[in-house]
Coordinates of C-alpha atoms in Angstrom, one line a residue:
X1372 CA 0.0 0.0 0.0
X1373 CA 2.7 2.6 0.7
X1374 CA 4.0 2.0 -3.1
X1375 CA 1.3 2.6 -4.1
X1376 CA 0.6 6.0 -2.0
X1377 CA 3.7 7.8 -2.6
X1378 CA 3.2 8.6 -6.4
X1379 CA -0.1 9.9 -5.2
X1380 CA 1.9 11.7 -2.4
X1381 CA 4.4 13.2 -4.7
X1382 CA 1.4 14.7 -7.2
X1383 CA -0.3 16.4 -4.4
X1384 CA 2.7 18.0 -3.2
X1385 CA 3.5 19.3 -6.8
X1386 CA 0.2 20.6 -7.4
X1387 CA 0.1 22.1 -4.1
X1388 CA 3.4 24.0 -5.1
X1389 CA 2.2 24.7 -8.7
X1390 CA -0.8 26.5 -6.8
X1391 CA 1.0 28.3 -4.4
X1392 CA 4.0 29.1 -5.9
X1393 CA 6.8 30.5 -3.5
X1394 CA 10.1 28.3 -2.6
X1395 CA 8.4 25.0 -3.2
X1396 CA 8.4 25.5 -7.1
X1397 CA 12.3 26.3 -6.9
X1398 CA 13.0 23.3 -4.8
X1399 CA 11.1 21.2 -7.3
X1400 CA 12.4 22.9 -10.5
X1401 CA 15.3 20.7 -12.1
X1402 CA 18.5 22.3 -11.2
X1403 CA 19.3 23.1 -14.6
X1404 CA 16.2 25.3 -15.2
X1405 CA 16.5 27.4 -11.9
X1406 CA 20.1 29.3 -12.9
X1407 CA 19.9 28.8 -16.8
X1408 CA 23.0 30.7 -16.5
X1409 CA 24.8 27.9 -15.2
X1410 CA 24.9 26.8 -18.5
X1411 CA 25.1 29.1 -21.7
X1412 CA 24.9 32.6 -21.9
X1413 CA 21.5 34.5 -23.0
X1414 CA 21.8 36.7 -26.1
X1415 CA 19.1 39.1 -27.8
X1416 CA 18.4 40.4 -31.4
X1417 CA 16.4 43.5 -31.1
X1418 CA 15.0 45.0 -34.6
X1419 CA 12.4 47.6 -35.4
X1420 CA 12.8 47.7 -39.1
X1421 CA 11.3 51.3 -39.6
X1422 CA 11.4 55.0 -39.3
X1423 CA 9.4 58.1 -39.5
X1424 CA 7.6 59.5 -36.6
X1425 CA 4.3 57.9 -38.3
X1426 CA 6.0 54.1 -37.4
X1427 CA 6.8 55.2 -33.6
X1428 CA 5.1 52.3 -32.6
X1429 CA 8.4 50.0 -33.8
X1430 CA 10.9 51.6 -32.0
X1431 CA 8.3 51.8 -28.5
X1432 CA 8.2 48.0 -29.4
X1433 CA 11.7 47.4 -29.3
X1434 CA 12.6 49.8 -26.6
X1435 CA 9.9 47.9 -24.2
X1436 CA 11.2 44.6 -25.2
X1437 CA 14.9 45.4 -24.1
X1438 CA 13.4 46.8 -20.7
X1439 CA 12.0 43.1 -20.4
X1440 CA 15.3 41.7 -21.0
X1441 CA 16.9 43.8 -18.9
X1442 CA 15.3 43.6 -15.9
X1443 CA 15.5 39.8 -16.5
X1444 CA 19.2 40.0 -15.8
X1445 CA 20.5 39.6 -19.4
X1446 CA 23.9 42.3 -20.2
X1447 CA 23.8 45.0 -22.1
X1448 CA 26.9 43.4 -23.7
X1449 CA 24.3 40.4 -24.6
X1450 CA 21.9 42.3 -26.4
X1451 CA 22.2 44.0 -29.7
X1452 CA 19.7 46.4 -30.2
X1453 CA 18.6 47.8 -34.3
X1454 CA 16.5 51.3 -34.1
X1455 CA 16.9 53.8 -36.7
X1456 CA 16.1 56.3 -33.5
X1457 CA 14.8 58.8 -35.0
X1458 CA 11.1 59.0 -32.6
X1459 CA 12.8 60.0 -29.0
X1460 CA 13.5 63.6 -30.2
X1461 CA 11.7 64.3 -33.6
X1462 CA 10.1 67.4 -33.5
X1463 CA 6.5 65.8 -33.6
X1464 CA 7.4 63.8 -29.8
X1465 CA 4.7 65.4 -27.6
X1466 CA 7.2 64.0 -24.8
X1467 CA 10.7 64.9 -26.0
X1468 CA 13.0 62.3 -25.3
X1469 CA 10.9 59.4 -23.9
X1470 CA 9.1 56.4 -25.5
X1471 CA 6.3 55.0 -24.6
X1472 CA 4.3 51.8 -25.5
X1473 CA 1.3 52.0 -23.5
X1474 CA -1.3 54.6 -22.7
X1475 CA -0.9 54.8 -19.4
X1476 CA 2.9 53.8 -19.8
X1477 CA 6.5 55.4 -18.7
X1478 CA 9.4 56.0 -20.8
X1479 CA 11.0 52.5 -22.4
X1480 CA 13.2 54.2 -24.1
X1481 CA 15.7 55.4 -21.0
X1482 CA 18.5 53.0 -21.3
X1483 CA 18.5 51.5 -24.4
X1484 CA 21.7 51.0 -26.2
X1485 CA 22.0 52.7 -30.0
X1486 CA 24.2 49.5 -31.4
X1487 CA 23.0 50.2 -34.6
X1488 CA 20.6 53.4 -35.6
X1489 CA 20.0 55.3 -38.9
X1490 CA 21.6 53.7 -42.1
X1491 CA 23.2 51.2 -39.9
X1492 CA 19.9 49.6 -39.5
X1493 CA 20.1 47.1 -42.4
X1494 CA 20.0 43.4 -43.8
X1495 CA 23.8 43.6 -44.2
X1496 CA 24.7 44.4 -40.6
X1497 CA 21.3 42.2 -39.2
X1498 CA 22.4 38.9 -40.8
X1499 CA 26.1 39.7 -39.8
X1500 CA 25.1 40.1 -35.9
X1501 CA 23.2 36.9 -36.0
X1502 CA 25.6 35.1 -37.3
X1503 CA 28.3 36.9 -35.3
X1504 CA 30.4 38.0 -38.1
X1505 CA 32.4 41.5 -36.7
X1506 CA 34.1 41.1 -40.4
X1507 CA 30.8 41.6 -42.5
X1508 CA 29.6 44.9 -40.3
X1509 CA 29.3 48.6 -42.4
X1510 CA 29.1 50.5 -39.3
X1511 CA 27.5 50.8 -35.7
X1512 CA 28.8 49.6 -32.3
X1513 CA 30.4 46.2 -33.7
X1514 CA 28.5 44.4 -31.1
X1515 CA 27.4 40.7 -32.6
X1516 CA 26.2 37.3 -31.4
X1517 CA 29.2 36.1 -30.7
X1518 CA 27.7 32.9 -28.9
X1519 CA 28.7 29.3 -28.5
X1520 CA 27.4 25.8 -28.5
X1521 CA 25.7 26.0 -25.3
X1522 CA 24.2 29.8 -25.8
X1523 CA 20.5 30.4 -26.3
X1524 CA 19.5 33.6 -28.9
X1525 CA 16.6 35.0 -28.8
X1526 CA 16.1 37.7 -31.8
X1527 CA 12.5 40.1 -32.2
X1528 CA 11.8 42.0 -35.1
X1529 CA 9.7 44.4 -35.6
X1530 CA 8.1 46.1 -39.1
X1531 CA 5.9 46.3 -41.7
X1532 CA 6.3 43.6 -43.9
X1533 CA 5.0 41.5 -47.4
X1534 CA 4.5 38.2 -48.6
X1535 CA 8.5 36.8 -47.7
X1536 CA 9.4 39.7 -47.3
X1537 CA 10.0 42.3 -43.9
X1538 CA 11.3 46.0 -44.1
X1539 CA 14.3 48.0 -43.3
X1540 CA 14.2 51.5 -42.9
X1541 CA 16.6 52.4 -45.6
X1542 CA 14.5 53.0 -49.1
X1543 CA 14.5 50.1 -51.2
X1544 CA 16.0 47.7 -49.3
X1545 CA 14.4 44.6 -47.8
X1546 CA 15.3 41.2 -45.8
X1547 CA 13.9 38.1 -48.0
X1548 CA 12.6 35.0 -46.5
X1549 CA 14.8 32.9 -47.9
X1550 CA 18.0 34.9 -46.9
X1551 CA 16.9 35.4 -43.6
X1552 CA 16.3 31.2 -42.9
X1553 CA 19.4 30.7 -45.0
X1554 CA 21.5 32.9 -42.1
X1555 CA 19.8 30.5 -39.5
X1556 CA 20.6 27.4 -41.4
X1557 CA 24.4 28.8 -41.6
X1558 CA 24.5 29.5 -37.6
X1559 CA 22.8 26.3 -37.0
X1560 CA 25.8 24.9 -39.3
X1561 CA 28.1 26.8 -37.0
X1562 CA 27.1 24.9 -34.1
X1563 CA 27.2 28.1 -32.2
X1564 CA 23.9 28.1 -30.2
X1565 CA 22.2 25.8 -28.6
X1566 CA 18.2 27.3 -28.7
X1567 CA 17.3 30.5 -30.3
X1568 CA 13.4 31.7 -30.7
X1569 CA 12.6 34.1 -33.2
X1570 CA 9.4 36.9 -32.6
X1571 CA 8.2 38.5 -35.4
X1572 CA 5.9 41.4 -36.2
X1573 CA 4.8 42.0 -39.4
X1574 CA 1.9 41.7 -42.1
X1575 CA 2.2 38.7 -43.8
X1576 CA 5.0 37.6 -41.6
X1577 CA 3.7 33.6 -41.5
X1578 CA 5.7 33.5 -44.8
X1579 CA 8.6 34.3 -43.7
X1580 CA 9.1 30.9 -42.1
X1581 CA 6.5 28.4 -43.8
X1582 CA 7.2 26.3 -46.3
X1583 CA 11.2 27.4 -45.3
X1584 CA 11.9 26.7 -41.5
X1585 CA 13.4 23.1 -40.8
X1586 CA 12.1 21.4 -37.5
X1587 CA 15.4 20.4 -37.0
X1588 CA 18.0 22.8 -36.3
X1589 CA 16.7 23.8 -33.3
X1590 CA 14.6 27.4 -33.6
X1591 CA 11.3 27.8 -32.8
X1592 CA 9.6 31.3 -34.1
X1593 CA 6.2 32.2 -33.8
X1594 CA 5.1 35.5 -35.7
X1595 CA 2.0 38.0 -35.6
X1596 CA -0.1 36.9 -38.5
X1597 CA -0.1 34.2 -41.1
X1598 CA 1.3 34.1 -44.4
X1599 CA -1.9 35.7 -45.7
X1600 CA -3.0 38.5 -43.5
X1601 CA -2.1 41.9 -42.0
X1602 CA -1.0 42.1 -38.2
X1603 CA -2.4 45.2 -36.5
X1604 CA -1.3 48.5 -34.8
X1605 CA -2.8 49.1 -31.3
X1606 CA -3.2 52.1 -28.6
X1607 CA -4.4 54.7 -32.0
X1608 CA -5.9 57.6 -31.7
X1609 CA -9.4 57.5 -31.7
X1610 CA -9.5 54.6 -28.8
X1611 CA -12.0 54.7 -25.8
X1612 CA -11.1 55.5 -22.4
X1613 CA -7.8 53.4 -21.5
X1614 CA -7.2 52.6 -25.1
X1615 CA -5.9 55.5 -26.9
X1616 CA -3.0 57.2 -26.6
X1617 CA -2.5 60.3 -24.6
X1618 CA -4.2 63.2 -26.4
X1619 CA -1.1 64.5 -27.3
X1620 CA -0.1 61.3 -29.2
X1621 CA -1.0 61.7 -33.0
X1622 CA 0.3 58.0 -33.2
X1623 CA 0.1 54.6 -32.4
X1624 CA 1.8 53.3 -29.5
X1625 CA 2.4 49.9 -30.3
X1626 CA 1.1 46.3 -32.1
X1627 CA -0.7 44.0 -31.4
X1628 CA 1.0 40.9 -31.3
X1629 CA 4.0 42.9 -30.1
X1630 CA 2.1 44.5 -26.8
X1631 CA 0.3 41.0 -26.4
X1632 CA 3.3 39.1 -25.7
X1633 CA 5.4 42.0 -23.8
X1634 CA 2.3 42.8 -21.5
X1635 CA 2.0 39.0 -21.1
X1636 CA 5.6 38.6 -20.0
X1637 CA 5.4 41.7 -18.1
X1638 CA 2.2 40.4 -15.9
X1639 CA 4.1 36.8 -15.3
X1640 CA 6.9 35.5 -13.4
X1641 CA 9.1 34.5 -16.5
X1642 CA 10.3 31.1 -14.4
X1643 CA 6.8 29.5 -14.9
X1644 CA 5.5 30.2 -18.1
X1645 CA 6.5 28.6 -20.9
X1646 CA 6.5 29.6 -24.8
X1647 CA 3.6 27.2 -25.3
X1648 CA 1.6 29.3 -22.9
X1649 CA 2.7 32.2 -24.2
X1650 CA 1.8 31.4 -27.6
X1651 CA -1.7 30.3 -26.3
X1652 CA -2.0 33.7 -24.3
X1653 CA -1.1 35.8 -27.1
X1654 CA -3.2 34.0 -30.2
X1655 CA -6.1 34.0 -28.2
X1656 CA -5.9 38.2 -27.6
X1657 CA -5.1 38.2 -31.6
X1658 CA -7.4 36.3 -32.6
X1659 CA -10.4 38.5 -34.1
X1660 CA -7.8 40.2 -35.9
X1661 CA -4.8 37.9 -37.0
X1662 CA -4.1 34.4 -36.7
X1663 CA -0.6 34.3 -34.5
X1664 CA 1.7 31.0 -35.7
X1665 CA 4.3 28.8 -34.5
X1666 CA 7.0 27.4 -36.6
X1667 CA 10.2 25.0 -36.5
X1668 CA 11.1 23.0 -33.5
X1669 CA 7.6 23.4 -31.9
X1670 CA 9.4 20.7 -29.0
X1671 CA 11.2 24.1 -27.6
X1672 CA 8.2 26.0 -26.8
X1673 CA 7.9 23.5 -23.6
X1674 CA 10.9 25.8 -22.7
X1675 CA 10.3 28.3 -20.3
X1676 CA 10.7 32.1 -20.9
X1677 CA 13.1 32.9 -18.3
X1678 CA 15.6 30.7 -20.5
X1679 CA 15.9 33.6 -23.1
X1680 CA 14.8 36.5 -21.5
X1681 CA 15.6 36.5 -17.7
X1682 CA 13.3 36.1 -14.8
X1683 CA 12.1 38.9 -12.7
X1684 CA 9.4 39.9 -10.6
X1685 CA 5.9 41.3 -12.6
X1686 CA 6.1 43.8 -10.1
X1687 CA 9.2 45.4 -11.1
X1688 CA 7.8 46.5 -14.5
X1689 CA 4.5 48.5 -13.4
X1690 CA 6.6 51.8 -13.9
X1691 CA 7.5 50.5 -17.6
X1692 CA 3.5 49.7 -18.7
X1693 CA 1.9 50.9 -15.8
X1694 CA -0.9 48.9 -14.2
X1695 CA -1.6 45.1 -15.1
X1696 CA -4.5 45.1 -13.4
X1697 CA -6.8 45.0 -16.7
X1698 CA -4.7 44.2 -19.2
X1699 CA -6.4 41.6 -20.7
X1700 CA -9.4 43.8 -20.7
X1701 CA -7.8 47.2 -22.2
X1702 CA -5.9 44.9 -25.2
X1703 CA -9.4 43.0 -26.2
X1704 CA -11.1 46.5 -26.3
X1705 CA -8.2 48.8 -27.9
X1706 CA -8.5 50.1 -31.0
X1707 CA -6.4 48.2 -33.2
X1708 CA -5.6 49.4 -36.9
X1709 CA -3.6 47.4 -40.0
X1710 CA -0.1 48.1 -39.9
X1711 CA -0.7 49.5 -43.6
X1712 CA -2.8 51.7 -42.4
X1713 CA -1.7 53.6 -39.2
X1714 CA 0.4 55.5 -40.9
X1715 CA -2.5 57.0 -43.1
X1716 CA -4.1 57.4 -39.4
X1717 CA -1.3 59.5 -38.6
X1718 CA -0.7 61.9 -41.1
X1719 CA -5.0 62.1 -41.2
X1720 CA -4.7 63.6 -37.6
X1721 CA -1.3 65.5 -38.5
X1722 CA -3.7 67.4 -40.7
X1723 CA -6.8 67.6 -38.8
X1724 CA -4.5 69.1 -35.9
X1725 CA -2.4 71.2 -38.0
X1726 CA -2.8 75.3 -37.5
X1727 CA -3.3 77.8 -40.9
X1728 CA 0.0 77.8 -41.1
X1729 CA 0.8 74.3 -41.7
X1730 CA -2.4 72.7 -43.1
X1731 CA -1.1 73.0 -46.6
X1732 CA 2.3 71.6 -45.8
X1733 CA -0.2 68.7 -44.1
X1734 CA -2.3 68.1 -46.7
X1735 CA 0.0 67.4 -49.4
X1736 CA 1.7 65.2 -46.8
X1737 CA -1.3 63.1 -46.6
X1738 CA -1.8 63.3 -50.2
X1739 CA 1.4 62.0 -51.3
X1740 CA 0.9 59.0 -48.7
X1741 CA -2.4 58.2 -50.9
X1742 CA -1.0 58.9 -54.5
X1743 CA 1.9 56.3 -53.8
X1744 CA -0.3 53.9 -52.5
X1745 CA -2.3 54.0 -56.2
X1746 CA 0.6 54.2 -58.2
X1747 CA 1.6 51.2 -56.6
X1748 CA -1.5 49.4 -56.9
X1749 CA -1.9 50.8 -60.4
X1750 CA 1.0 49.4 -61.9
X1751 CA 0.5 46.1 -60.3
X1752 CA -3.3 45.9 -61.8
X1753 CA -1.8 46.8 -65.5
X1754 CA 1.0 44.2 -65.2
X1755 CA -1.7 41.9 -64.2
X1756 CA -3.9 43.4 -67.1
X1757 CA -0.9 43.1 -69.8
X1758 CA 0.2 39.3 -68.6
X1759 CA -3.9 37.5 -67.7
X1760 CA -6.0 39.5 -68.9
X1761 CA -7.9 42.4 -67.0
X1762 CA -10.4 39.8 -65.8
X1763 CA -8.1 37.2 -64.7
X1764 CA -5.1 39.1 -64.0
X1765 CA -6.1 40.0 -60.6
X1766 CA -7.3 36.8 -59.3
X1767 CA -3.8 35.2 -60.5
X1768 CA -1.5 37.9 -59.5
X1769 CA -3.3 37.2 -55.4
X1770 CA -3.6 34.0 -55.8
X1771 CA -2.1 31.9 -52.4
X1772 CA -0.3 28.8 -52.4
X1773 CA -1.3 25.8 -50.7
X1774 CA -0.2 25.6 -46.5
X1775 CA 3.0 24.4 -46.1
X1776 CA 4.3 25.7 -49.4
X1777 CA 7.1 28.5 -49.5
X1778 CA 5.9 31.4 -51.4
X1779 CA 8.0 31.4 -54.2
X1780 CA 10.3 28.1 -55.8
X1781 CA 12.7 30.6 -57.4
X1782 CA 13.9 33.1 -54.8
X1783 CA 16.0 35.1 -57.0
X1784 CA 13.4 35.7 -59.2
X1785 CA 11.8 37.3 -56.7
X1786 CA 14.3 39.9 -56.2
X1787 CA 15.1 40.5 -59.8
X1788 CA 11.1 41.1 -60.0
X1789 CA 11.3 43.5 -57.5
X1790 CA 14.0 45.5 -58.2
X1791 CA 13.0 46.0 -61.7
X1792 CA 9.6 47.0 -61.2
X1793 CA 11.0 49.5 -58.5
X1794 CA 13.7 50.8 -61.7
X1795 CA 10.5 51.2 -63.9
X1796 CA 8.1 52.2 -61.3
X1797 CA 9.6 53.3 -58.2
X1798 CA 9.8 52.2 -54.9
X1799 CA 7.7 49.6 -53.6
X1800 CA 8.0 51.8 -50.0
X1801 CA 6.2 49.8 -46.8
X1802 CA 2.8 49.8 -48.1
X1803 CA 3.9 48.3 -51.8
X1804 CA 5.6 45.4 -49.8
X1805 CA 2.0 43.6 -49.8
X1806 CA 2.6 43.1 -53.6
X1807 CA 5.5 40.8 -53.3
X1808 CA 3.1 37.9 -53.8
X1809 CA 2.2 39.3 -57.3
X1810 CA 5.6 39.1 -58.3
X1811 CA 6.1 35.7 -56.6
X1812 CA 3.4 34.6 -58.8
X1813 CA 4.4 35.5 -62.0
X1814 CA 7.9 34.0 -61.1
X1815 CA 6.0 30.3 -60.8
X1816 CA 4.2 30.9 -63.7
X1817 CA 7.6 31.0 -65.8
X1818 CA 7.4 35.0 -66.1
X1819 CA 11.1 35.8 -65.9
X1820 CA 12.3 38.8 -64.4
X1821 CA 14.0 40.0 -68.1
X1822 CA 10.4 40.4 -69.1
X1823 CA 9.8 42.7 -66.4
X1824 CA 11.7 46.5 -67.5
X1825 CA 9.1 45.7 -70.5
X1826 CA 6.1 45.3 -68.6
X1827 CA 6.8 47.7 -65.8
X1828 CA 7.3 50.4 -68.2
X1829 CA 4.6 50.2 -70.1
X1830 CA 2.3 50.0 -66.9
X1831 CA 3.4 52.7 -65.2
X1832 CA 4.2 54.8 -67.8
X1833 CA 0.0 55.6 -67.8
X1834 CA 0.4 56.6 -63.7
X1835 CA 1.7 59.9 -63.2
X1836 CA 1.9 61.8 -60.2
X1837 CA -0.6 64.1 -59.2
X1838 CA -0.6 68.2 -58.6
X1839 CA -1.4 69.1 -55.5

């Protein structure tokens, strides 16, 4: 009879210390997982792939996420932070020299270390920190990821983003899909970590792992929307009580998916929740707006998120995001808008607000904003026109491959596409990015990038900018 009581012995006393929480769960936590430092060293990737006070809500992202980090014990020698910072002191900061990324929040942006900021900020000197390559740098602090076998990454980037495709703040240049898991297939190759988790925020940002990511090499990622859909910008003006943004603020604060799992890490101790739950917490605040994924090893999000990001008390971050209290109930009221969009928002209030003086200078601002976004989707509709047909050329040019497929068999194709149209045309810019798919398209139809100079030019030779 005692055999077979002290199984049912041990379970009561783990549940009663899963309940209570205090020393019991440390006593009962492997060794291993209560001073992850013991083995390995933690290292962070922070990127907000933007600029423009109209995309503050990157750079808050970022700033908050460092703050998370930080307080969990991780080095400012172990975290490499991207931001074009340009947001603390533009002229249009209601509160110069702060950052915030909640409405009710204190400056994130006290702190934060400027590894790499205004042209610095690109896919050159991103894939060269992950893969800690000091050689390959144009630029900034020369801090990398200069990790070993035993070392667990974890990298967050946030941006507007297309079909395999995610921003960078300098004009017509972008980080591809398949250059982005080819980097993580090198490190992996390296043997130089042993866990990383990837975060990332962007429309569309599903593709940049499906169809690509291999379950084996040890990275699990998770990102804000599928391959198909927008992710969304949150604390706007316009919000309820609680939701929006100081008056002041002409701008959103934040993201969704971005605020979901920050808040969520802020309001937990990081020891006893693992990525799994984390995932769970944050699709389910998402989910009557995007469809949050998971991707690669899915095994690693048993992992818990002190591993990669520290452990520290909830209550040391009220002063970051202010109270907790109703968090779950201010982030499924907020007003969320797409990421595409919240720039539009911006420069609509910019204009609204703006005195005599300015309103011109305003308008045309929020003019220009719209007459890109048709010259864009102009020249896309003709090429469509020209190639299928005006009746078919749409429906081919958005048509979505089956799950599990990688958008586009010929990646280089892609970026030929891209580039050429953008010779022809112009720049793509972060609303144009949405149009990647088109292109991927006509690449797996056989359509060759040499055929597009052609095509481009006679499409958008018919668009010309409008007077204002």
């Amino acid at each position: 009879m005692a055999r077979l009581c002290f199984p049912v012995l041990v379970q009561l006393v783990l549940l009663i210390a899963g309940v209570a929480g205090g020393p019991w769960q440390e006593f009962l936590r492997p060794q291993s997982d209560v001073d992850n430092d013991v083995v390995g060293t933690r290292w962070a990737v922070l990127i907000a792939g933007s600029k423009g006070f109209e995309n503050y809500r990157h750079q808050a992202d970022v700033c908050h996420a460092y703050q998370i980090l930080k307080k969990g014990g991780l080095k400012d020698e172990n975290i490499v932070v991207f931001m074009y910072d340009d947001i603390a002191n533009n002229s249009a900061n209601p509160r110069p020299g702060v950052i915030i990324n909640h409405p009710n929040g204190s400056d994130v942006y006290a702190g934060v270390p400027k590894d790499y900021t205004g042209n610095d900020v690109n896919v050159n000197n991103f894939l060269a920190v992950l893969l800690g390559d000091k050689s390959a740098l144009t630029g900034g602090s020369g801090k990398v990821v200069d990790s070993s076998q035993d070392d667990h990454i974890f990298v967050y980037y946030t941006d507007h983003g297309g079909p395999g495709v995610l921003g960078m703040p300098t004009l017509g240049e972008s980080l591809f899909a398949s250059d982005l898991v080819a980097t993580l297939e090198k490190k992996h190759a390296a043997g130089t970590y042993r866990s990383l988790v990837f975060y990332v925020e962007s429309c569309e940002s599903g593709s940049m792992f499906e169809g690509l990511l291999p379950a084996n090499i040890s990275i699990y990622a998770t990102t804000a929307s599928n391959a198909t859909e927008d992710s969304w910008a949150t604390y706007c003006p316009g919000g309820g009580q609680g939701e929006a943004p100081p008056p002041e603020f002409m701008t959103c604060l934040g993201d969704l998916y971005s605020v979901s799992w920050m808040e969520d890490s802020d309001a937990h101790n990081l020891r006893n929740e693992s990525f799994e739950l984390q995932y769970d917490n944050v699709r389910n605040r998402t989910l009557s707006w995007s469809h949050v994924m998971q991707y690669g090893d899915l095994g690693l999000n048993a992992q818990t998120l002190d591993l990669f990001m520290g452990s520290s008390d909830p209550a040391n971050h009220s002063a970051t995001v202010g109270s907790t209290d109703n968090l779950l109930m201010q982030l499924s009221s907020a007003v969320h808008v797409h990421q595409r969009d919240a720039d539009l928002l911006y420069f609509w209030h910019k204009y609204r607000r703006s005195s005599d003086g300015m309103s011109e200078e305003a308008r045309k601002e929020l003019l220009g904003v719209m007459a890109h976004r048709s010259r864009v989707d102009k020249g896309i509709e003709r090429i469509g026109g020209i190639l299928f047909g005006t009746e078919a050329g749409p429906q081919f040019l958005t048509a979505v491959r089956p799950t599990g497929w990688p958008l586009v068999d010929d990646w280089d194709c892609l970026k030929s596409m891209v580039r050429a149209f953008e010779e022809q045309c112009g720049l793509l810019g972060q609303y144009g990015m949405k149009h990647t798919r088109a292109f991927a398209n006509m690449c797996n139809a056989g359509v060759g990038p040499i055929a597009m100079p052609n095509l481009a030019s006679k499409a958008c030779a018919a668009s010309t900018p409008p007077s204002f």
